[in-house]
Every structure is written in C-alpha cells, then in structure tokens.
Short mmCIF file of C-alpha atoms in Angstrom, two decimals:
data_model
loop_
_atom_site.label_atom_id
_atom_site.label_comp_id
_atom_site.label_asym_id
_atom_site.label_seq_id
_atom_site.Cartn_x
_atom_site.Cartn_y
_atom_site.Cartn_z
CA MET A 3 -19.17 -55.85 -12.98
CA GLU A 4 -21.57 -57.66 -10.96
CA LYS A 5 -23.80 -54.92 -8.35
CA LEU A 6 -23.81 -56.79 -4.98
CA CYS A 7 -26.64 -58.62 -4.33
CA TYR A 8 -27.12 -62.14 -2.53
CA GLU A 9 -26.95 -64.63 -5.61
CA THR A 10 -23.28 -62.42 -7.06
CA LEU A 11 -22.27 -63.53 -3.42
CA GLU A 12 -23.10 -66.96 -3.72
CA LYS A 13 -21.16 -66.69 -7.34
CA LEU A 14 -17.95 -65.26 -5.98
CA GLY A 15 -17.96 -68.52 -2.81
CA TYR A 16 -18.56 -65.05 -0.58
CA ASP A 17 -17.59 -67.45 2.84
CA GLY A 18 -18.40 -64.58 5.15
CA TYR A 19 -21.31 -65.05 7.99
CA LEU A 20 -25.12 -63.24 5.99
CA LEU A 21 -28.45 -63.78 7.86
CA LYS A 22 -30.39 -63.55 4.23
CA GLU A 23 -33.79 -64.76 6.12
CA ALA A 24 -34.67 -63.37 9.60
CA PRO A 25 -37.87 -61.43 11.35
CA GLU A 26 -37.82 -58.18 10.37
CA ARG A 27 -36.84 -56.96 14.73
CA VAL A 28 -35.78 -53.05 13.77
CA LEU A 29 -37.03 -50.51 12.27
CA GLN A 30 -34.57 -47.86 11.58
CA PHE A 31 -34.83 -43.97 10.36
CA GLY A 32 -32.50 -43.06 9.07
CA GLU A 33 -30.68 -44.67 6.24
CA GLY A 34 -27.58 -43.12 6.16
CA ASN A 35 -24.15 -43.70 6.41
CA PHE A 36 -24.00 -43.20 10.26
CA LEU A 37 -26.56 -45.49 10.73
CA ARG A 38 -25.33 -47.86 8.70
CA ALA A 39 -21.18 -48.09 9.86
CA PHE A 40 -22.49 -47.72 13.67
CA VAL A 41 -26.68 -49.17 14.81
CA ASP A 42 -26.27 -51.78 11.73
CA TYR A 43 -22.59 -53.27 11.96
CA PHE A 44 -23.73 -53.55 15.98
CA ILE A 45 -26.85 -55.39 14.94
CA ASP A 46 -24.99 -57.40 12.49
CA VAL A 47 -21.98 -58.65 14.75
CA LEU A 48 -24.88 -59.82 17.42
CA ASN A 49 -26.72 -61.43 14.86
CA GLU A 50 -23.51 -63.13 13.74
CA LYS A 51 -22.76 -63.99 17.46
CA ASN A 52 -25.40 -63.90 19.42
CA GLY A 53 -28.54 -65.70 17.39
CA PHE A 54 -30.21 -61.67 17.31
CA ASN A 55 -31.62 -63.46 14.37
CA SER A 56 -33.15 -59.70 13.15
CA LYS A 57 -33.45 -58.03 9.99
CA VAL A 58 -33.18 -54.44 10.68
CA VAL A 59 -36.31 -52.34 8.20
CA LEU A 60 -34.22 -48.91 7.51
CA CYS A 61 -36.97 -45.31 6.48
CA GLN A 62 -35.12 -42.50 4.83
CA PRO A 63 -36.94 -39.87 7.21
CA ILE A 64 -36.38 -36.67 3.94
CA ALA A 65 -37.26 -37.21 0.98
CA PRO A 66 -34.58 -37.77 -0.85
CA GLY A 67 -32.75 -41.30 0.25
CA LEU A 68 -30.78 -43.97 -0.98
CA ALA A 69 -33.69 -46.24 -0.45
CA ASP A 70 -33.60 -47.38 -4.37
CA MET A 71 -30.03 -48.39 -4.09
CA ILE A 72 -29.86 -50.41 -1.11
CA ASN A 73 -33.56 -52.10 -2.43
CA GLU A 74 -31.25 -53.13 -5.67
CA GLN A 75 -28.54 -54.07 -3.46
CA GLU A 76 -31.05 -56.20 -1.57
CA GLY A 77 -30.54 -53.88 1.66
CA LEU A 78 -26.66 -55.98 1.17
CA TYR A 79 -23.69 -53.22 1.55
CA THR A 80 -19.85 -53.22 2.37
CA LEU A 81 -17.77 -52.00 5.76
CA PHE A 82 -14.83 -50.79 6.15
CA LEU A 83 -13.35 -49.99 9.53
CA ARG A 84 -9.64 -47.89 9.08
CA GLY A 85 -8.14 -47.10 11.87
CA PHE A 86 -4.63 -47.25 14.35
CA GLU A 87 -5.69 -49.58 17.30
CA ASN A 88 -3.22 -51.29 19.72
CA GLY A 89 -0.63 -49.92 17.93
CA GLN A 90 -0.82 -51.15 14.28
CA LYS A 91 -3.62 -49.96 11.38
CA VAL A 92 -6.77 -51.61 11.01
CA ASN A 93 -8.41 -52.45 7.69
CA ALA A 94 -11.72 -54.84 8.16
CA LYS A 95 -14.02 -55.26 5.80
CA ARG A 96 -17.36 -57.09 6.30
CA VAL A 97 -20.76 -57.33 4.42
CA ILE A 98 -23.52 -56.13 6.44
CA SER A 99 -26.51 -58.62 5.77
CA CYS A 100 -28.47 -57.85 8.66
CA VAL A 101 -30.76 -54.56 6.28
CA SER A 102 -34.01 -56.11 4.42
CA ARG A 103 -35.11 -52.84 2.60
CA CYS A 104 -35.53 -49.73 2.28
CA LEU A 105 -38.60 -47.25 2.57
CA ASN A 106 -39.77 -44.48 0.48
CA PRO A 107 -41.97 -42.48 3.27
CA TYR A 108 -42.43 -39.79 1.00
CA ALA A 109 -43.73 -42.58 -2.64
CA ASP A 110 -44.96 -45.01 -0.31
CA TYR A 111 -45.81 -43.70 3.35
CA GLU A 112 -48.56 -46.63 4.34
CA SER A 113 -45.63 -49.76 3.75
CA VAL A 114 -44.30 -47.78 6.87
CA LEU A 115 -47.08 -47.80 9.14
CA ALA A 116 -48.03 -51.22 7.66
CA CYS A 117 -44.12 -52.42 10.44
CA ALA A 118 -46.57 -51.04 13.26
CA ASP A 119 -49.09 -54.37 12.15
CA ASN A 120 -45.91 -57.38 12.50
CA PRO A 121 -45.97 -58.16 16.34
CA ASP A 122 -41.60 -59.50 16.11
CA LEU A 123 -41.54 -55.67 15.64
CA ARG A 124 -39.93 -54.53 18.97
CA TYR A 125 -36.28 -52.56 18.25
CA ILE A 126 -37.08 -48.47 16.98
CA ALA A 127 -33.33 -46.83 16.10
CA CYS A 128 -32.83 -43.29 14.92
CA ASN A 129 -30.75 -40.93 13.35
CA THR A 130 -32.25 -37.16 11.94
CA THR A 131 -29.45 -34.94 13.17
CA GLU A 132 -29.64 -32.61 15.47
CA ALA A 133 -32.70 -30.64 14.11
CA GLY A 134 -34.43 -33.74 13.48
CA ILE A 135 -35.82 -33.79 17.01
CA THR A 136 -37.91 -30.79 17.11
CA TYR A 137 -41.63 -30.14 17.63
CA ASP A 138 -43.58 -28.59 14.59
CA PRO A 139 -46.85 -27.18 14.98
CA SER A 140 -48.09 -27.20 11.74
CA CYS A 141 -47.91 -30.92 11.31
CA GLN A 142 -51.58 -32.46 11.86
CA PHE A 143 -52.09 -35.88 12.27
CA THR A 144 -53.69 -36.48 8.64
CA ASP A 145 -50.35 -35.38 6.97
CA VAL A 146 -49.25 -38.26 4.25
CA PRO A 147 -46.68 -38.53 6.21
CA ALA A 148 -45.93 -35.92 8.89
CA ASP A 149 -43.54 -33.23 7.94
CA SER A 150 -41.09 -34.26 10.86
CA TYR A 151 -39.63 -37.15 12.63
CA PRO A 152 -41.62 -36.84 16.06
CA GLY A 153 -44.62 -35.91 14.00
CA LYS A 154 -43.42 -39.41 12.10
CA LEU A 155 -43.64 -41.50 15.25
CA THR A 156 -46.28 -40.52 16.78
CA GLN A 157 -47.54 -41.10 13.37
CA PHE A 158 -46.86 -45.01 13.55
CA LEU A 159 -47.19 -45.46 17.38
CA TYR A 160 -50.14 -44.51 16.63
CA ARG A 161 -51.40 -47.12 14.17
CA ARG A 162 -49.12 -49.55 17.05
CA PHE A 163 -50.93 -48.43 19.34
CA GLU A 164 -55.30 -49.67 17.39
CA LYS A 165 -53.80 -52.29 16.44
CA PHE A 166 -51.99 -53.75 20.08
CA GLY A 167 -52.48 -51.60 23.02
CA LYS A 168 -55.70 -52.48 23.73
CA GLU A 169 -54.94 -56.17 25.20
CA ALA A 170 -54.19 -55.98 28.73
CA GLY A 171 -51.71 -57.06 30.76
CA LYS A 172 -47.31 -55.95 30.75
CA GLY A 173 -46.20 -55.57 28.12
CA ALA A 174 -49.35 -57.23 25.70
CA GLY A 175 -49.47 -53.59 24.25
CA LYS A 176 -46.15 -54.45 21.90
CA GLY A 177 -44.82 -51.11 22.63
CA PHE A 178 -41.03 -49.75 21.80
CA VAL A 179 -37.68 -50.27 22.54
CA ILE A 180 -36.39 -45.80 20.87
CA LEU A 181 -33.27 -46.08 21.02
CA SER A 182 -32.96 -41.73 19.91
CA CYS A 183 -29.20 -41.79 18.49
CA GLU A 184 -29.30 -37.78 17.84
CA LEU A 185 -26.54 -35.64 18.44
CA ILE A 186 -27.81 -33.18 21.78
CA ASP A 187 -28.83 -33.73 25.00
CA ASN A 188 -30.79 -36.22 26.49
CA ASN A 189 -32.07 -36.92 22.93
CA GLY A 190 -34.87 -40.29 24.46
CA LYS A 191 -36.59 -37.64 26.33
CA GLU A 192 -36.58 -34.60 24.42
CA LEU A 193 -37.71 -37.27 21.28
CA GLU A 194 -40.72 -38.12 24.07
CA LYS A 195 -41.93 -34.74 24.89
CA CYS A 196 -42.24 -34.14 21.26
CA VAL A 197 -44.68 -37.51 20.83
CA LEU A 198 -45.99 -36.04 23.23
CA LYS A 199 -46.90 -33.83 22.68
CA TYR A 200 -48.08 -34.24 18.88
CA ALA A 201 -50.47 -36.79 21.32
CA GLU A 202 -52.20 -34.22 22.37
CA GLN A 203 -52.69 -31.75 19.73
CA TRP A 204 -53.54 -34.37 18.01
CA ASN A 205 -56.79 -35.47 20.67
CA LEU A 206 -55.40 -39.14 20.02
CA GLY A 207 -56.91 -40.05 23.70
CA ASP A 208 -55.83 -40.64 27.40
CA GLU A 209 -55.26 -44.40 26.60
CA PHE A 210 -52.83 -43.52 24.31
CA ILE A 211 -50.82 -41.28 25.94
CA HIS A 212 -51.12 -44.10 28.33
CA TRP A 213 -49.68 -46.27 25.99
CA ILE A 214 -46.08 -44.69 24.74
CA LYS A 215 -45.71 -43.96 28.26
CA GLU A 216 -45.94 -46.98 30.46
CA GLU A 217 -45.33 -49.59 26.92
CA ASN A 218 -42.91 -48.40 25.55
CA ILE A 219 -39.13 -47.10 26.40
CA PHE A 220 -37.62 -44.02 25.02
CA CYS A 221 -33.52 -44.37 26.03
CA SER A 222 -31.04 -42.10 25.38
CA THR A 223 -28.24 -42.36 24.04
CA LEU A 224 -24.38 -41.87 23.64
CA VAL A 225 -22.52 -42.33 19.91
CA ASP A 226 -19.11 -42.80 18.88
CA ARG A 227 -17.88 -43.26 16.14
CA ILE A 228 -16.37 -41.36 13.52
CA VAL A 229 -17.99 -42.32 9.90
CA THR A 230 -16.16 -41.21 7.00
CA GLY A 231 -19.12 -42.27 4.70
CA TYR A 232 -18.99 -43.23 1.01
CA PRO A 233 -14.93 -43.88 -0.08
CA ARG A 234 -15.51 -41.04 -3.35
CA ASN A 235 -12.07 -41.29 -4.92
CA GLU A 236 -11.13 -45.19 -3.73
CA ALA A 237 -14.51 -46.05 -5.02
CA ALA A 238 -13.76 -47.28 -8.34
CA ALA A 239 -9.93 -49.18 -6.91
CA ILE A 240 -12.49 -51.66 -4.03
CA CYS A 241 -15.27 -52.52 -5.98
CA GLU A 242 -12.00 -54.31 -8.53
CA GLU A 243 -10.62 -55.05 -5.39
CA LEU A 244 -14.10 -56.77 -4.74
CA GLY A 245 -15.27 -58.37 -7.29
CA TYR A 246 -18.53 -56.93 -7.23
CA GLN A 247 -20.19 -53.32 -7.57
CA ASP A 248 -21.42 -51.92 -4.22
CA ASN A 249 -22.95 -48.51 -5.39
CA ILE A 250 -23.12 -47.92 -1.43
CA ILE A 251 -19.78 -48.89 0.63
CA ASP A 252 -19.52 -47.08 3.54
CA THR A 253 -16.55 -46.01 5.65
CA GLY A 254 -15.71 -44.98 9.86
CA GLU A 255 -13.14 -46.02 12.15
CA VAL A 256 -12.20 -49.00 13.84
CA PHE A 257 -12.94 -47.18 17.49
CA GLY A 258 -17.41 -47.53 18.31
CA PHE A 259 -19.22 -47.09 21.69
CA TRP A 260 -22.04 -46.30 22.59
CA VAL A 261 -24.39 -45.94 24.93
CA ILE A 262 -27.93 -46.98 26.54
CA GLU A 263 -29.31 -45.21 28.97
CA GLY A 264 -32.42 -48.00 29.82
CA PRO A 265 -33.25 -50.83 32.33
CA ASP A 266 -31.57 -53.82 33.54
CA SER A 267 -34.97 -56.02 31.78
CA LEU A 268 -32.71 -54.34 28.10
CA LYS A 269 -29.13 -56.46 29.06
CA LYS A 270 -30.80 -60.01 28.41
CA GLU A 271 -32.90 -58.67 25.46
CA LEU A 272 -29.98 -56.66 23.20
CA PRO A 273 -26.27 -59.02 24.43
CA PHE A 274 -24.37 -56.42 22.98
CA GLU A 275 -21.94 -57.52 26.16
CA GLU A 276 -21.86 -61.14 25.73
CA ALA A 277 -21.19 -60.38 21.70
CA GLY A 278 -18.25 -58.66 22.59
CA LEU A 279 -19.42 -55.35 21.65
CA PRO A 280 -17.93 -51.88 23.04
CA VAL A 281 -21.82 -51.03 24.09
CA ILE A 282 -23.04 -50.42 27.56
CA ILE A 283 -26.29 -50.34 28.18
CA CYS A 284 -26.85 -48.61 32.40
CA ASN A 285 -29.49 -46.23 33.94
CA ASP A 286 -26.67 -42.90 33.18
CA HIS A 287 -25.60 -41.82 30.04
CA LYS A 288 -24.53 -39.03 31.28
CA PRO A 289 -20.98 -39.93 33.03
CA TYR A 290 -20.63 -41.40 30.28
CA LYS A 291 -21.29 -37.86 27.95
CA GLN A 292 -18.83 -35.76 30.15
CA ARG A 293 -15.76 -38.35 29.54
CA LYS A 294 -16.35 -38.39 25.94
CA VAL A 295 -17.03 -34.18 25.13
CA ARG A 296 -14.32 -33.32 28.26
CA ILE A 297 -11.12 -36.13 26.96
CA LEU A 298 -12.22 -36.91 22.75
CA ASN A 299 -13.51 -33.51 21.95
CA GLY A 300 -11.24 -31.26 24.86
CA ALA A 301 -8.27 -32.75 23.76
CA HIS A 302 -8.81 -31.38 20.50
CA THR A 303 -9.95 -27.81 21.17
CA SER A 304 -7.03 -27.48 23.65
CA PHE A 305 -4.09 -28.34 21.01
CA VAL A 306 -5.37 -27.81 16.90
CA LEU A 307 -4.92 -23.83 17.37
CA GLY A 308 -1.82 -24.19 19.39
CA ALA A 309 -0.51 -26.90 16.86
CA TYR A 310 -1.93 -25.08 14.00
CA LEU A 311 0.10 -21.94 14.86
CA ALA A 312 3.12 -23.89 15.31
CA GLY A 313 2.75 -24.93 11.88
CA GLN A 314 0.93 -28.82 11.91
CA ASP A 315 -2.14 -28.56 9.32
CA ILE A 316 -4.04 -31.89 10.28
CA VAL A 317 -4.17 -33.81 13.63
CA ARG A 318 -2.48 -37.28 12.18
CA ASN A 319 0.79 -35.82 12.94
CA CYS A 320 0.40 -33.98 15.39
CA MET A 321 0.47 -37.10 16.84
CA ASP A 322 4.01 -38.07 15.49
CA ASP A 323 5.29 -34.85 17.09
CA GLU A 324 6.33 -35.16 20.87
CA VAL A 325 5.73 -31.86 21.53
CA ILE A 326 2.23 -31.45 20.49
CA CYS A 327 1.45 -35.32 21.28
CA GLY A 328 3.03 -34.80 25.06
CA PHE A 329 0.85 -31.55 25.96
CA MET A 330 -2.20 -33.31 24.37
CA ASN A 331 -1.47 -36.46 26.79
CA LYS A 332 -0.52 -33.98 29.90
CA THR A 333 -3.63 -32.39 29.04
CA ILE A 334 -5.83 -35.37 29.25
CA TYR A 335 -3.84 -36.79 32.44
CA ASP A 336 -2.57 -34.74 34.93
CA GLU A 337 -5.39 -32.01 34.11
CA ILE A 338 -8.58 -32.92 32.73
CA ILE A 339 -9.02 -37.00 34.03
CA PRO A 340 -9.10 -35.91 37.98
CA THR A 341 -12.09 -34.06 37.47
CA LEU A 342 -13.82 -37.44 35.80
CA THR A 343 -15.92 -38.73 38.37
CA LEU A 344 -16.12 -43.14 36.12
CA PRO A 345 -13.51 -45.39 37.44
CA LYS A 346 -10.37 -44.19 36.77
CA GLU A 347 -9.50 -46.90 34.32
CA GLU A 348 -11.97 -47.13 32.73
CA LEU A 349 -11.02 -43.29 31.84
CA MET A 350 -7.69 -44.30 31.23
CA SER A 351 -8.61 -47.26 29.12
CA PHE A 352 -10.28 -43.80 26.82
CA ALA A 353 -7.87 -41.69 27.16
CA SER A 354 -5.50 -44.08 25.34
CA SER A 355 -8.32 -44.53 22.94
CA VAL A 356 -7.91 -40.70 21.90
CA THR A 357 -4.11 -41.32 21.06
CA GLU A 358 -4.90 -44.08 18.38
CA ARG A 359 -7.68 -42.35 17.24
CA PHE A 360 -5.91 -39.65 15.86
CA LYS A 361 -3.58 -41.45 14.18
CA ASN A 362 -5.61 -43.02 11.97
CA PRO A 363 -3.15 -43.33 8.91
CA PHE A 364 -7.71 -43.47 7.33
CA ILE A 365 -7.96 -39.93 7.96
CA ASP A 366 -7.03 -36.43 7.21
CA HIS A 367 -8.37 -34.26 9.79
CA ALA A 368 -7.24 -30.29 9.10
CA LEU A 369 -7.10 -28.83 12.14
CA LEU A 370 -8.45 -25.79 10.59
CA SER A 371 -11.52 -27.26 10.15
CA ILE A 372 -11.65 -28.09 13.81
CA SER A 373 -10.55 -24.53 14.55
CA LEU A 374 -14.73 -24.01 13.06
CA ASN A 375 -16.64 -22.34 16.27
CA THR A 376 -13.63 -22.38 18.56
CA THR A 377 -15.39 -20.47 21.32
CA SER A 378 -17.96 -22.24 22.01
CA LYS A 379 -16.54 -25.04 21.76
CA TRP A 380 -14.07 -24.04 24.33
CA LYS A 381 -16.95 -23.59 27.19
CA ALA A 382 -18.60 -26.73 26.43
CA ARG A 383 -15.50 -28.65 26.32
CA VAL A 384 -12.59 -27.34 28.59
CA MET A 385 -14.14 -24.29 30.40
CA PRO A 386 -15.27 -27.29 32.92
CA SER A 387 -12.37 -29.25 33.35
CA LEU A 388 -10.59 -25.81 34.23
CA LYS A 389 -12.72 -24.78 36.77
CA SER A 390 -13.36 -28.50 37.24
CA TYR A 391 -9.32 -28.45 38.28
CA VAL A 392 -8.81 -24.90 39.78
CA GLU A 393 -11.42 -26.07 42.43
CA LYS A 394 -10.19 -29.59 43.51
CA THR A 395 -6.18 -28.43 43.68
CA GLY A 396 -6.67 -24.74 43.97
CA THR A 397 -3.91 -24.77 41.44
CA LEU A 398 -4.38 -23.61 37.25
CA PRO A 399 -3.38 -26.73 34.83
CA LYS A 400 -0.61 -26.00 33.36
CA CYS A 401 -1.94 -26.86 29.89
CA ILE A 402 -5.62 -26.14 29.72
CA THR A 403 -4.25 -22.49 30.69
CA ALA A 404 -1.74 -22.55 27.99
CA SER A 405 -4.77 -23.78 25.52
CA PHE A 406 -6.28 -20.47 26.36
CA ALA A 407 -4.17 -18.37 25.06
CA PHE A 408 -3.62 -20.27 21.85
CA TYR A 409 -7.16 -19.40 21.59
CA ILE A 410 -6.93 -15.64 21.76
CA ALA A 411 -3.78 -15.54 19.04
CA PHE A 412 -5.59 -17.63 16.85
CA TYR A 413 -8.30 -15.22 17.28
CA ASN A 414 -6.03 -12.23 16.72
CA GLY A 415 -6.62 -10.68 12.99
CA MET A 416 -6.27 -8.30 11.08
CA ASN A 417 -8.22 -8.76 8.35
CA LEU A 418 -12.85 -8.89 8.72
CA THR A 419 -14.24 -9.94 5.31
CA VAL A 420 -17.69 -11.55 4.47
CA ASP A 421 -15.34 -14.87 4.91
CA GLY A 422 -14.57 -14.75 7.99
CA LEU A 423 -11.18 -13.31 10.36
CA VAL A 424 -8.28 -13.11 8.27
CA ALA A 425 -4.47 -13.74 10.45
CA VAL A 426 -1.99 -15.10 8.99
CA ARG A 427 0.91 -17.43 11.16
CA PRO A 428 3.60 -17.16 11.76
CA ALA A 429 5.35 -19.07 9.30
CA GLY A 430 3.34 -16.33 6.91
CA ASP A 431 0.45 -18.05 4.78
CA GLU A 432 -2.82 -16.87 5.55
CA TYR A 433 -5.45 -18.42 7.16
CA THR A 434 -9.73 -17.32 8.40
CA ILE A 435 -11.29 -17.94 11.36
CA LYS A 436 -14.51 -18.43 11.69
CA ASP A 437 -16.84 -17.66 14.46
CA ASP A 438 -19.68 -16.37 14.87
CA LYS A 439 -20.30 -13.11 13.92
CA PRO A 440 -19.89 -10.62 17.06
CA ILE A 441 -17.53 -12.90 17.86
CA LEU A 442 -15.45 -12.55 15.54
CA GLN A 443 -16.43 -8.44 14.99
CA PHE A 444 -15.13 -8.16 18.80
CA PHE A 445 -11.72 -9.66 18.16
CA TYR A 446 -11.54 -7.89 15.08
CA ASP A 447 -12.14 -4.19 17.75
CA HIS A 448 -9.18 -5.02 20.08
CA LYS A 449 -6.50 -6.51 16.67
CA ASP A 450 -4.42 -3.76 18.06
CA ASP A 451 -4.55 -4.44 22.36
CA ASP A 452 -2.12 -5.48 23.95
CA ALA A 453 -1.42 -8.78 25.20
CA ALA A 454 -2.92 -8.14 28.86
CA SER A 455 -5.67 -5.74 27.28
CA LEU A 456 -6.59 -8.42 24.80
CA VAL A 457 -7.21 -11.54 27.80
CA HIS A 458 -8.78 -8.77 29.86
CA ALA A 459 -10.95 -8.79 27.03
CA VAL A 460 -11.64 -11.66 26.15
CA CYS A 461 -12.09 -12.45 30.09
CA THR A 462 -13.85 -10.05 31.15
CA ASN A 463 -16.54 -11.03 28.46
CA ALA A 464 -19.62 -12.46 29.94
CA ASP A 465 -21.13 -12.92 26.22
CA PHE A 466 -18.94 -15.99 25.30
CA TRP A 467 -18.41 -17.09 29.24
CA ASP A 468 -22.08 -16.45 30.55
CA GLU A 469 -19.26 -15.88 33.11
CA ASP A 470 -16.09 -13.51 34.26
CA LEU A 471 -12.77 -15.87 34.10
CA SER A 472 -10.92 -12.99 35.12
CA GLU A 473 -12.29 -14.06 38.62
CA ILE A 474 -10.78 -17.15 38.82
CA PRO A 475 -7.65 -16.65 40.67
CA GLY A 476 -4.71 -16.14 38.50
CA PHE A 477 -6.03 -16.94 35.68
CA GLU A 478 -5.75 -13.42 33.62
CA GLU A 479 -2.32 -13.00 34.24
CA ALA A 480 -1.49 -16.58 33.73
CA VAL A 481 -2.97 -16.53 30.22
CA ALA A 482 -1.48 -12.89 29.50
CA GLY A 483 2.08 -14.33 29.93
CA TYR A 484 0.82 -18.00 27.54
CA LEU A 485 -0.14 -14.94 25.44
CA LYS A 486 3.39 -12.83 25.06
CA GLY A 487 4.95 -16.29 25.18
CA ILE A 488 3.93 -17.34 21.90
CA LYS A 489 4.14 -14.16 20.57
CA GLU A 490 7.89 -13.73 21.01
CA LYS A 491 8.65 -17.62 21.13
CA GLY A 492 6.01 -18.83 19.05
CA ALA A 493 3.30 -21.53 20.41
CA TYR A 494 5.46 -24.72 20.12
CA GLU A 495 8.17 -23.36 22.30
CA VAL A 496 5.27 -22.15 25.24
CA MET A 497 3.84 -25.87 24.79
CA LYS A 498 6.88 -27.49 25.67
CA GLU A 499 7.53 -25.35 29.00
CA CYS A 500 3.94 -26.24 29.50
CA LEU A 501 5.66 -30.02 29.61
CA ASN A 502 8.04 -29.10 31.92
#
C-alpha cells in the first residue's frame, strides 16, 4: 500500500479539497494530535472556504517528535471527527493539506529561526502542554535551542526584530499574532510575561522590548475539543479502506470551539466567522471559559461519582439512563446556568451540546478516569456554582448539594495502599480512589465516622476548600441527609429523589 502523499491521492483520483502550494503564514510550536485536529483543521477549512491561502510550518517543541513522519507524507494526514450531532452519529473524514513541513529544532535550529526572515509569516500558534509556559532562568540566549518554549519564542522574536523590527511605522515591524492554546489561565498573557523576562535577562535591549509590546499581539485563547489521536486499534482497517498508508491519522470529537481574545481587527485577518467555523474573536475570553468549566466540566464532576456508585462505568451509558441523565440536566439547566453571565441562548445551546458530546459512540470515557483528583475538581468546577446559586436564590441547589454527598460517599475508602485509597461500591467490586496523599490520608483517618461526623469533617476542612463550607446555611445538614440516604437506599435512589 502506498504512503499518503499528493502523488498517491492523485493516483487514487481523490476529489476532496487540497492546497498543495501557498505561502507559509503560520508557524506552529507543537505537532501533536491536538493541534492537528484543532488549529490546523480550522486553518484548512479557512483555506477552502475563504481563500486564506496559508500553509502551516510545524515545529516540534521537544526532541522526540513526529517531524520525520509528517515530512514523509508531505504534511498530509487524514482527520476523522466523530461523535453525535443533531441526534445523528457522525464520522466525518477530511484530508488536511494546510501543513507544509515539520521542523526539528534539535536537529536543525537554524531552519526554525530562518522562518522569522519570511515576510509572509504572520501567525504563531502553540500548545506545548500546561508545563510548556514556564520561565526557566537557566535558559541562555546562546542555547541552540533554548530549553523552554518561551525561551525559543524569545530567540525567534529577536531574529524577527533584527530582520524587520527597526522599520518605521506601526505594523512595519512585522510582529506576530500569537495564539496560545495551552490549558492554563490567561495563557497568552502568561506567555508574554515569560518572553519579556527573557528579553530582560538576556539584555536584548529596550528597543526590542518595545517592539514585543507594540508590534505583537499575545492572544489568550480557550480551546475545546476532545482529541483521541491515532486510532491504534483501528489504523490498519482504516488505511485499508482509505487505500493508502497514513501513519499519522488523527481522530477527535466532532464538537469544537475556539475563543480568541484579541482586537476586533483580527476578525478581518482571521475570517473564521465568515467560514462558518465555531471560532469567536472577542475582547474577553473569560466568560466562555467560565461557561465551559461550570457546565461541561462541572456536569462531569457533579454526576460521575454518583453514577459510578449506582453501577455505571462509562459516560455514554449514563446518558441512556433517564434518572442519571435527568440528574445531570437538572444540575446544568436549573442550578448552573442561572449563575452564569453569558446570554441565556448561548448557555442553552452549549448545554445541549454537552449531552451529545457525552453520548459520543466513539469514546469510552470511563467514570473512574474522570474521578481522578475530584477534590480539586469539585472546588474549581462545582463550588463556584454552589456559592453563586445560594447567593442568588437564598436556597441550596439540590443536585449540587447531593453531588457533594456522592463525593464523600465515593471517597469513603477502607484500605490505604501505595496506589490509592481502596473502597468497595455497593455491587461488591473494589475501586481505587486517586488523589493527593494528604486528601486520601484524611479520608482514611475518618473511614469509621458516622455520616454526620464525616460530613462535618469534610465541610470544615479549609485545606480542601480554602474556607469552611459548614458556614453555608443548611449545607452541612443537607449533605449529611443525602449521605445517609446513599448509605441506606443507594446513590441511584438519591438521584431519583433530586428530580422531584
């Protein structure tokens, strides 16, 4: 079977969209599955729908990477976006042709820096993981390359500044629009802070620092798509069906959403909206992040532990259960959405997509994997909705309050091991709770407490919540009531009662 390349597609009579030649206008730090299923997909569609006419040159951010495999296929790869949309199962295939090549800075750093000399280059996208945007003072300007990603970016920006930065007039210095996709708060601003620290540390001059601030736009962004990556177990069958060998097939869910915080002028430069793509350019991405964290992530954290105790194992199957799905929907629509600030229509539309995403027939999302580190997740994702609801209505939200009882019941383990805290669910099978050691030790120390004492200990543990949750009127008593119900009747019956 021939390897995927332009010649192979021509031989096969491929009639889909392809862009073989175009200027390299985008540099992307990161060649992994996520960026290729997200940023590169959007750019590929933008090329087709709006004549964006841009190639993306990739740069692998760490020494081991996919550069050779990507270059062997001339940047081409097959992307499958799969899931449940508008009540229908979707399995959409697209050959992505916006990638020109992939560079390895550890083999040839000059090729990466030479991209800064290209006057057509305008955009830099990156996703170097949460640990990628860090300031490491041991990095030096003379390193080839700098070890940290912000260090590499500073070296690259300085090369650009040396080439174009001293040209007169706003915009003449050919700065970049930098789109940071790392999963940290204010990712673009944090990246800019690191770059400016390196510019200071390396004594690169006030003129360069001024150019960084005035000629470049560091955009914080919110990214939302589950990317499942290379389908190892299906790859051979998929290639057989495609008629070519693709060693970097990528897969992800059909849902995708990107919020870019930047000036209005970017809407003309990056006409995602005109192309009908789910990308928003706005002056503040935070309300959209709050929406995602509270609704999508908050829904996960609110129902999965109760669902697991009720005998379920996979998210998708929970959506087929009227009680569990009803509990989740009541949490979202009655208790979370009323606390958020975005227009109700937008919130309702996003919420309706959540159920379809959770129904995805191509993703077996295990409840136990979601349960990892629930303590910090509940604090970040659910607690703000609890407090906002109480502040707004003066009453407790039933489902959110019950979810806290599910959390306590789930963590009520009996045996502390090196792997975690071992507990037994009502069906009789053991499971291992995984969280920070002090948290597991706390629950082990309170394993023999009665319901009221255990709830009191958890609510008043300020190390967990940075406050005393027993001070929320009626919360401790209500949680204790739900916990007793879980022990006596089971989590499923408690969920059912919450729906009344």
